[in-house]
Coordinates of C-alpha atoms in Angstrom, one line a residue:
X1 CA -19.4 8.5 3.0
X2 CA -19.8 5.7 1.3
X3 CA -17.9 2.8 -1.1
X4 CA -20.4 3.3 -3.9
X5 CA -20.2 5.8 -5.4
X6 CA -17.5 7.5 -7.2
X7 CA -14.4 6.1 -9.0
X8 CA -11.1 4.8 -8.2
X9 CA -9.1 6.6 -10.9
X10 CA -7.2 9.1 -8.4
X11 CA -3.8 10.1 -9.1
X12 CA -3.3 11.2 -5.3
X13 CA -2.9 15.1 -6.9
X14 CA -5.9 15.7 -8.6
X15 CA -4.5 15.1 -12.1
X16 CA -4.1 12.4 -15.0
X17 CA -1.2 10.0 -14.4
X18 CA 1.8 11.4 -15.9
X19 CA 4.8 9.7 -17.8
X20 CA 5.9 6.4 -15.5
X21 CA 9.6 7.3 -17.0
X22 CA 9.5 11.0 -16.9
X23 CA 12.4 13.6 -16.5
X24 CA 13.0 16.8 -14.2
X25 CA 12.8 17.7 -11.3
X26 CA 8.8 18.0 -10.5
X27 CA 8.6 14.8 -12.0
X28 CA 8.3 10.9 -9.6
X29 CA 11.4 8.9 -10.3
X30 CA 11.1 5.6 -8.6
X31 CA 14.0 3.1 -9.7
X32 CA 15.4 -0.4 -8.4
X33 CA 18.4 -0.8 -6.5
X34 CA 19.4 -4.4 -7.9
X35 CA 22.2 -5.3 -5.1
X36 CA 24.4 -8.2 -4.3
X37 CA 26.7 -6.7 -1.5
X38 CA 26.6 -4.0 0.7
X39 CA 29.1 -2.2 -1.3
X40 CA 27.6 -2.6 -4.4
X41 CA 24.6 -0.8 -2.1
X42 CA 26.7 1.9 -0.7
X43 CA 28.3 2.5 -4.4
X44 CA 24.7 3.3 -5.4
X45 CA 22.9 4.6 -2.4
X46 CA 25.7 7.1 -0.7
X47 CA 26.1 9.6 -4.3
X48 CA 22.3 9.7 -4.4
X49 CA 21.8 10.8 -1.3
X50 CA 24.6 13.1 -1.5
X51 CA 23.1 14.6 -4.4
X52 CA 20.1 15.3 -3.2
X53 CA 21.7 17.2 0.3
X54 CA 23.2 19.0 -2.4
X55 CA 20.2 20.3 -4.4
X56 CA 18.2 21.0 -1.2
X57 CA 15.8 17.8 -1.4
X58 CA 14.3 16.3 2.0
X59 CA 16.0 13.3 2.5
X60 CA 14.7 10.0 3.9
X61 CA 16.1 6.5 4.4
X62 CA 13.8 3.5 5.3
X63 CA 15.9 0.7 5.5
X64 CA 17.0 -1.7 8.2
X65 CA 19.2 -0.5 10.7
X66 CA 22.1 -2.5 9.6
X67 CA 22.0 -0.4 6.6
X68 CA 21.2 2.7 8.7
X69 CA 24.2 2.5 10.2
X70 CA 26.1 1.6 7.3
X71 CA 25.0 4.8 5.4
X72 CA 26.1 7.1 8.5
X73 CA 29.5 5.6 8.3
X74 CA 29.9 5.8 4.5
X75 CA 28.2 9.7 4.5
X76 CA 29.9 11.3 7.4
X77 CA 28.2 12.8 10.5
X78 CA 27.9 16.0 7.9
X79 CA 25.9 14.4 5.0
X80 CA 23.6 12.2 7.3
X81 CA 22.7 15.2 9.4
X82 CA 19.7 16.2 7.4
X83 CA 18.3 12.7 6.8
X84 CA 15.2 11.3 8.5
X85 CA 15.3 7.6 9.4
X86 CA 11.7 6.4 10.5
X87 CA 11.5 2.8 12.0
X88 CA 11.5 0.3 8.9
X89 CA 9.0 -2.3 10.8
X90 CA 6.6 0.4 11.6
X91 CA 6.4 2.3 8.4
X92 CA 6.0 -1.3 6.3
X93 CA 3.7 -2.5 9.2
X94 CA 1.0 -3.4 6.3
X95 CA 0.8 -2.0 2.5
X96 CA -2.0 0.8 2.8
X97 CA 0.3 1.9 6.0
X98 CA 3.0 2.4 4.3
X99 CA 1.0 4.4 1.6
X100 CA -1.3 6.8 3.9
X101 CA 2.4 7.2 5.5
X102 CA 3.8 8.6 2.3
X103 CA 0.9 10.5 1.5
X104 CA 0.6 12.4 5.0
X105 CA 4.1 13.1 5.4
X106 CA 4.6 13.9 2.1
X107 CA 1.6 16.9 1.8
X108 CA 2.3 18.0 5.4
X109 CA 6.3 18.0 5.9
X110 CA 8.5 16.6 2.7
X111 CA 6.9 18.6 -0.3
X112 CA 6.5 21.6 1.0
X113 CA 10.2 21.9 1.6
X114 CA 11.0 20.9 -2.3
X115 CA 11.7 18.0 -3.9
X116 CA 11.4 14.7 -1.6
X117 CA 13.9 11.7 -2.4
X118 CA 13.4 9.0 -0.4
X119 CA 15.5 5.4 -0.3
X120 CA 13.8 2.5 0.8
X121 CA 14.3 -0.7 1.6
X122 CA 10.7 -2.7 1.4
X123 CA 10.3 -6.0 3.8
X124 CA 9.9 -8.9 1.6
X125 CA 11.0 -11.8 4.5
X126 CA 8.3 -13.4 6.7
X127 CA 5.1 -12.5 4.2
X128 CA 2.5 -14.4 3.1
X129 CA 1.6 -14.9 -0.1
X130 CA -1.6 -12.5 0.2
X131 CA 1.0 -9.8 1.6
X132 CA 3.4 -10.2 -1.4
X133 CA 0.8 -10.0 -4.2
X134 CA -0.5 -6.6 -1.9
X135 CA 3.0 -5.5 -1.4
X136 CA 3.8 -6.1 -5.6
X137 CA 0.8 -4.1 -5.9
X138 CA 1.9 -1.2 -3.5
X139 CA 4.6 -1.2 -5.7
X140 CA 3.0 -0.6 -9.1
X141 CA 0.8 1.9 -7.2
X142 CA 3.2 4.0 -6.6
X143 CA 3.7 5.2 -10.5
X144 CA 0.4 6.1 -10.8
X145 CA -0.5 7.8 -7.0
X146 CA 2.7 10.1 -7.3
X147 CA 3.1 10.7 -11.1
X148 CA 3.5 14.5 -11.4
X149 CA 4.6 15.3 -7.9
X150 CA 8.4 16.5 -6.7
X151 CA 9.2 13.0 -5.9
X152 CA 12.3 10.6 -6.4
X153 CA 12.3 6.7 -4.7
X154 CA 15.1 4.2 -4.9
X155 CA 13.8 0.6 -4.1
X156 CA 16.8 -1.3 -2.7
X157 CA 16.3 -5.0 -3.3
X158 CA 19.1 -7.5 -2.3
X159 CA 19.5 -9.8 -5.6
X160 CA 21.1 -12.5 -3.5
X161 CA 19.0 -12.9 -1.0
X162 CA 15.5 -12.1 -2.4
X163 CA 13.3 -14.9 -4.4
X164 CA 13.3 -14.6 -8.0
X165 CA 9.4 -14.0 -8.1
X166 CA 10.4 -10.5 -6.0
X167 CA 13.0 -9.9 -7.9
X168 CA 10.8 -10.2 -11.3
X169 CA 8.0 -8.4 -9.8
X170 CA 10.6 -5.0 -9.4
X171 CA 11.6 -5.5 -12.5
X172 CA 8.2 -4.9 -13.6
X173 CA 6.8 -1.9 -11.3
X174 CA 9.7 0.1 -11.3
X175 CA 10.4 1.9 -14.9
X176 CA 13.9 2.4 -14.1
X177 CA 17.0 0.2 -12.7
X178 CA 19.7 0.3 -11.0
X179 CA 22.9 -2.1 -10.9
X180 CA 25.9 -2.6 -11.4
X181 CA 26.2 -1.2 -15.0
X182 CA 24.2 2.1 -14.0
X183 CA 21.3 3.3 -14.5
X184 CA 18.7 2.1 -17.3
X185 CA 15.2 2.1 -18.1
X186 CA 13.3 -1.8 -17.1
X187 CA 12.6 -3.8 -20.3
X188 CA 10.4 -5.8 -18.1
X189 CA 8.0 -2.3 -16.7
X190 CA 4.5 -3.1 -17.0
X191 CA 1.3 -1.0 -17.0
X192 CA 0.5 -0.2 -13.6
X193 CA -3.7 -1.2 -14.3
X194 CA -2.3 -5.0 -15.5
X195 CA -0.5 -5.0 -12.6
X196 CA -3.6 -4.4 -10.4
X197 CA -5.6 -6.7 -12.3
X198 CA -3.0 -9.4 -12.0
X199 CA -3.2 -9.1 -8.6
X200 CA -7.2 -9.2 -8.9
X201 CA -7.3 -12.3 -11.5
X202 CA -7.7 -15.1 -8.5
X203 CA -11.2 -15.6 -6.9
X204 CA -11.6 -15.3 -3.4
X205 CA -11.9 -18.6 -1.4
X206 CA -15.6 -18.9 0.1
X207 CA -16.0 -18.5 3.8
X208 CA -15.0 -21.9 6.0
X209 CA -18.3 -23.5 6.9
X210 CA -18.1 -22.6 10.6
X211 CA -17.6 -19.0 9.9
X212 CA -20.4 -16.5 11.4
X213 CA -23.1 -15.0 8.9
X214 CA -25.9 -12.3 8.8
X215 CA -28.3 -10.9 6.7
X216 CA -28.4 -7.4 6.3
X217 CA -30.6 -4.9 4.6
X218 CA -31.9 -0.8 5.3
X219 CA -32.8 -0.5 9.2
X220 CA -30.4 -3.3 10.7
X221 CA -27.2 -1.7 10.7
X222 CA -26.7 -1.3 14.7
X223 CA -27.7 -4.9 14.7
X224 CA -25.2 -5.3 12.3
X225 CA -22.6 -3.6 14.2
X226 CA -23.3 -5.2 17.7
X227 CA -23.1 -8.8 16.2
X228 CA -19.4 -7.9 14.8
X229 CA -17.5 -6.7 18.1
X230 CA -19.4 -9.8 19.5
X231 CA -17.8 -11.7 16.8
X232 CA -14.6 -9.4 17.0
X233 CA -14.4 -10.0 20.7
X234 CA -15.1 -13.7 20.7
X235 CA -12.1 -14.5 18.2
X236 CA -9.3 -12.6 20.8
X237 CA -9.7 -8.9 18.6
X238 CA -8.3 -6.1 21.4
X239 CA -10.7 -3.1 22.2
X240 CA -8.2 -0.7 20.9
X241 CA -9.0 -2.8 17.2
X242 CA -12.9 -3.4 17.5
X243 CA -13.8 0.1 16.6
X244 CA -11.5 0.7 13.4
X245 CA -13.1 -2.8 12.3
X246 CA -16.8 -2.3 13.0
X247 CA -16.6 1.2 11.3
X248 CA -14.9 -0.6 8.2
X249 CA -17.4 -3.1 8.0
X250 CA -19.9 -0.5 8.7
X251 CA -19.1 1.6 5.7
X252 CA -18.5 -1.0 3.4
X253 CA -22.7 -2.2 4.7
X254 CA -24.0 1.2 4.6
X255 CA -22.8 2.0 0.8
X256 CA -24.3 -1.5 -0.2
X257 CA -28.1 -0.5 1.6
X258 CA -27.6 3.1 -0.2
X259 CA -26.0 3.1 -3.2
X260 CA -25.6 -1.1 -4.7
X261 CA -28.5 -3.3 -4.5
X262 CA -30.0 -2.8 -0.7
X263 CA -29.0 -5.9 1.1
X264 CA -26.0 -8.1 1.5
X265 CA -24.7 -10.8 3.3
X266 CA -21.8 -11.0 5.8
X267 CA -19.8 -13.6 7.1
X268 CA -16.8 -13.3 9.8
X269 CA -14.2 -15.4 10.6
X270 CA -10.4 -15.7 11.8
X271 CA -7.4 -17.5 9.1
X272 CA -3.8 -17.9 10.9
X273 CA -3.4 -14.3 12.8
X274 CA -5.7 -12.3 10.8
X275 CA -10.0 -11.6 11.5
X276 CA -11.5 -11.7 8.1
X277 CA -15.0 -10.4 7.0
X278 CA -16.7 -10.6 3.7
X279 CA -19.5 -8.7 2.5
X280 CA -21.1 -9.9 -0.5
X281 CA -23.7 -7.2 -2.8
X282 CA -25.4 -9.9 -4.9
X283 CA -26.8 -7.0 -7.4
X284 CA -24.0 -4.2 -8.0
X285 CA -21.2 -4.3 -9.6
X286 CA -18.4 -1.5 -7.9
X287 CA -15.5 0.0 -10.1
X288 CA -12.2 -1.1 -8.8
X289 CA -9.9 0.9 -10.7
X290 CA -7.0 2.1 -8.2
X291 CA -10.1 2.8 -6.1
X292 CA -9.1 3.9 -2.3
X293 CA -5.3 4.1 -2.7
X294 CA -5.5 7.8 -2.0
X295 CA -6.5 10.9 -0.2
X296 CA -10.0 11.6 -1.7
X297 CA -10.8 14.5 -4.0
X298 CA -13.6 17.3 -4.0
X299 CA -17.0 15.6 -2.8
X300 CA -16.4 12.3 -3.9
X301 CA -17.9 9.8 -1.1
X302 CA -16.6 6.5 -3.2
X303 CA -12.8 7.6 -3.0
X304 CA -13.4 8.7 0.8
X305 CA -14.9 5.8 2.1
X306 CA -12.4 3.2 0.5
X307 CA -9.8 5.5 1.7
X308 CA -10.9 5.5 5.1
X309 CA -11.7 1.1 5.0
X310 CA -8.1 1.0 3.4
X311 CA -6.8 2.6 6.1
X312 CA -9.0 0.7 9.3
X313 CA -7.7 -2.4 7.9
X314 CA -4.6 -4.4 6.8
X315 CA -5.8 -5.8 3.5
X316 CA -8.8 -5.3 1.5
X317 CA -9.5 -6.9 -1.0
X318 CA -12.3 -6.3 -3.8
X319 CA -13.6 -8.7 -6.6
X320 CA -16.7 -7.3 -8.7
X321 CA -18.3 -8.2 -11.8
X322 CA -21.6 -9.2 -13.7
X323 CA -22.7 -11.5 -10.7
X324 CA -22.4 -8.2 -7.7
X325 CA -19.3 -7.6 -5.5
X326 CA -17.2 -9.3 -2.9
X327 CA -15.1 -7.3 -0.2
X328 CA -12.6 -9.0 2.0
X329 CA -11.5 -7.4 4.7
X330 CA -8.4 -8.5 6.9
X331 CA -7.6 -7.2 10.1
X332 CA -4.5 -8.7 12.2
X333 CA -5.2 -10.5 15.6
X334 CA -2.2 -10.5 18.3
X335 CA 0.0 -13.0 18.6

C-alpha cells in the first residue's frame, strides 16, 4: 500500500458519477434544509421522515439533541420508533470521520435493508477556517462518493444563525433546496471537481522555523518512524494517537521512496491544538482528484493508502504540481 500509485477518481461504488440531480429511488438525493425556526424545520423535516417509514427506508437523524427531541415530539412514539439517532459530536468529530462513518454503516447495515434517508444536521459553530473549507468540501463530496447508490440526505442549515459564507457554500454543494416555498433545484450548484479545487487553490504556509526536520530516502524508514513518536511524544500526543500517526506518516514516506522520486523531506510541528507534519516529494507530481475519499477498489494501492492516511488523521491536505508534492497532515492534540 502505498499513496502513489493509482487515482483518486472513485465514485465509492465502483462506477462513473451519476447525475448530481437525479430521480428514483436507487438514485442519491441530497438537498438543503434552508430554516429560520424550528417550525419552519419541523414543517420540512417531520413529512420526510414520515415518508420514508412509509416506503420501508432506514431512517437516521444526526442532529443536535434539541432537535432530537423536538422530532420525537412532533412524530409520535410510533413514527420515531424505527429511527436511529447516533451522537451528533461524535459522528462530525472531523470530515473524513464523518465520511468513513457513512461509508461503513451504509455497506454493512443501511443499504442492505433498502433505501437509506438520512437527515442531518452538520456542525458549523466553533471551526476553524481550515475545518470549514474541509467541511464545504465534505459537502461537495458527497455528490460524487454516493451518486448511483439508494441514498437520500437532507442537510438542515439554520439561515438565521449560520454565516452567509455557510450559507452560500450549501447553496453550491447541494443540487437541490429546500425552504419555505418547497422544493427546487440550486441555481447556485457547482461542479463538485471546482469545488475541490477551490478548496486546493491556497498554498500551504511553510513550516515555522522551529519546527523539527529530517531527511529521508530507501533504508531509513524505522529511523524515520522512531524520530516521529519522539517528536509525537515531546509535543503532549497520547500513546493511544502515536501509532495511527506514525503509520500515516509512514505510508505517505514509503510511497514517496517507491513509487515518486526516492527521497523527501519531513518537518513536524504543533499549530493551536493540532500536530502537523509535512512531507515534501521534490520530484513527483501525485493526482489529487477526489483521491482517498473512499473505500478503495480492486488492487489499487493509491486509493488504499490515502484511504487508510484519510482515516489515521483529522485533515490532510495535498498540494501537487510541476515543482513535486506537499502533504499536510493534521492530527488533534488534547486539550
Amino acid at each position: 500500500m502505498n499513496a502513489f500509485t493509482g487515482t483518486g477518481d472513485a465514485t465509492g461504488r465502483g462506477g462513473a458519477p451519476g447525475p448530481y440531480a437525479a430521480t428514483g429511488r436507487d438514485a442519491l438525493v441530497h438537498r438543503a434544509l434552508l430554516h429560520r425556526t424550528d417550525r419552519e424545520f419541523a414543517t420540512a423535516a417531520v413529512p420526510y421522515l414520515r415518508e420514508g417509514r412509509r416506503d420501508g427506508d432506514a431512517l437516521v437523524v444526526i442532529a443536535s439533541a434539541a432537535f432530537g427531541d423536538l422530532l420525537r415530539e412532533q412524530l409520535g412514539e410510533r413514527d420515531a420508533a424505527p429511527i436511529e439517532f447516533p451522537d451528533r459530536d461524535a459522528w462530525f468529530a472531523g470530515p473524513m470521520h464523518a465520511f468513513a462513518a457513512y461509508h461503513d454503516r451504509a455497506r454493512a447495515d443501511w443499504w442492505p435493508r433498502g433505501r437509506l434517508r438520512l437527515l442531518v444536521q452538520p456542525v458549523w459553530e466553533g471551526r476553524t477556517a481550515l475545518e470549514v473549507s474541509e467541511w464545504k468540501r465534505h459537502e461537495a463530496l458527497i455528490n460524487v462518493m454516493f451518486a448511483g447508490t439508494p441514498t437520500s440526505m437532507l442537510c438542515a442549515y439554520d439561515a438565521a444563525a449560520l454565516p452567509g459564507g455557510v450559507l452560500t457554500d450549501a447553496m453550491r454543494t447541494h443540487p437541490e433546496l429546500q425552504d419555505a416555498g418547497g422544493v427546487h433545484p440550486s441555481g447556485r450548484f457547482t461542479d463538485p471537481a471546482d469545488v475541490y479545487a477551490e478548496c486546493n487553490a491556497a498554498p500551504l504556509a511553510p513550516p515555522p522555523p522551529d519546527a523539527a526536520r529530517r531527511i529521508f530516502a530507501s533504508g531509513e524508514l524505522p529511523g524515520l518512524r522512531a524520530f516521529l513518536r519522539g517528536e509525537a511524544v515531546r509535543h503532549g500526543l497520547p500513546d493511544a494517537a502515536c501509532l495511527p500517526f506514525v503509520l500515516a506518516v509512514n505510508e505517505i514516506a514509503t510511497g514517496i521512496i517507491r513509487d515518486g522520486g526516492g527521497h523527501g523531506s519531513l518537518w513536524v510541528w504543533t499549530e493551536g491544538r493540532e500536530l502537523v507534519c509535512d512531507l515534501t516529494d521534490p520530484a513527483f507530481a501525485l493526482d489529487d482528484r477526489f483521491l482517498g475519499y473512499a473505500p478503495p477498489r480492486g488492487g489499487r494501492r493509491g486509493e488504499a493508502a490515502m484511504w487508510a492516511v484519510r482515516r489515521l488523521c483529522h485533515i490532510v491536505e495535498i498540494r501537487s504540481g510541476a515543482h513535486g508534492t506537499r502533504v499536510r497532515m493534521h492530527v488533534r492534540l488534547p486539550g
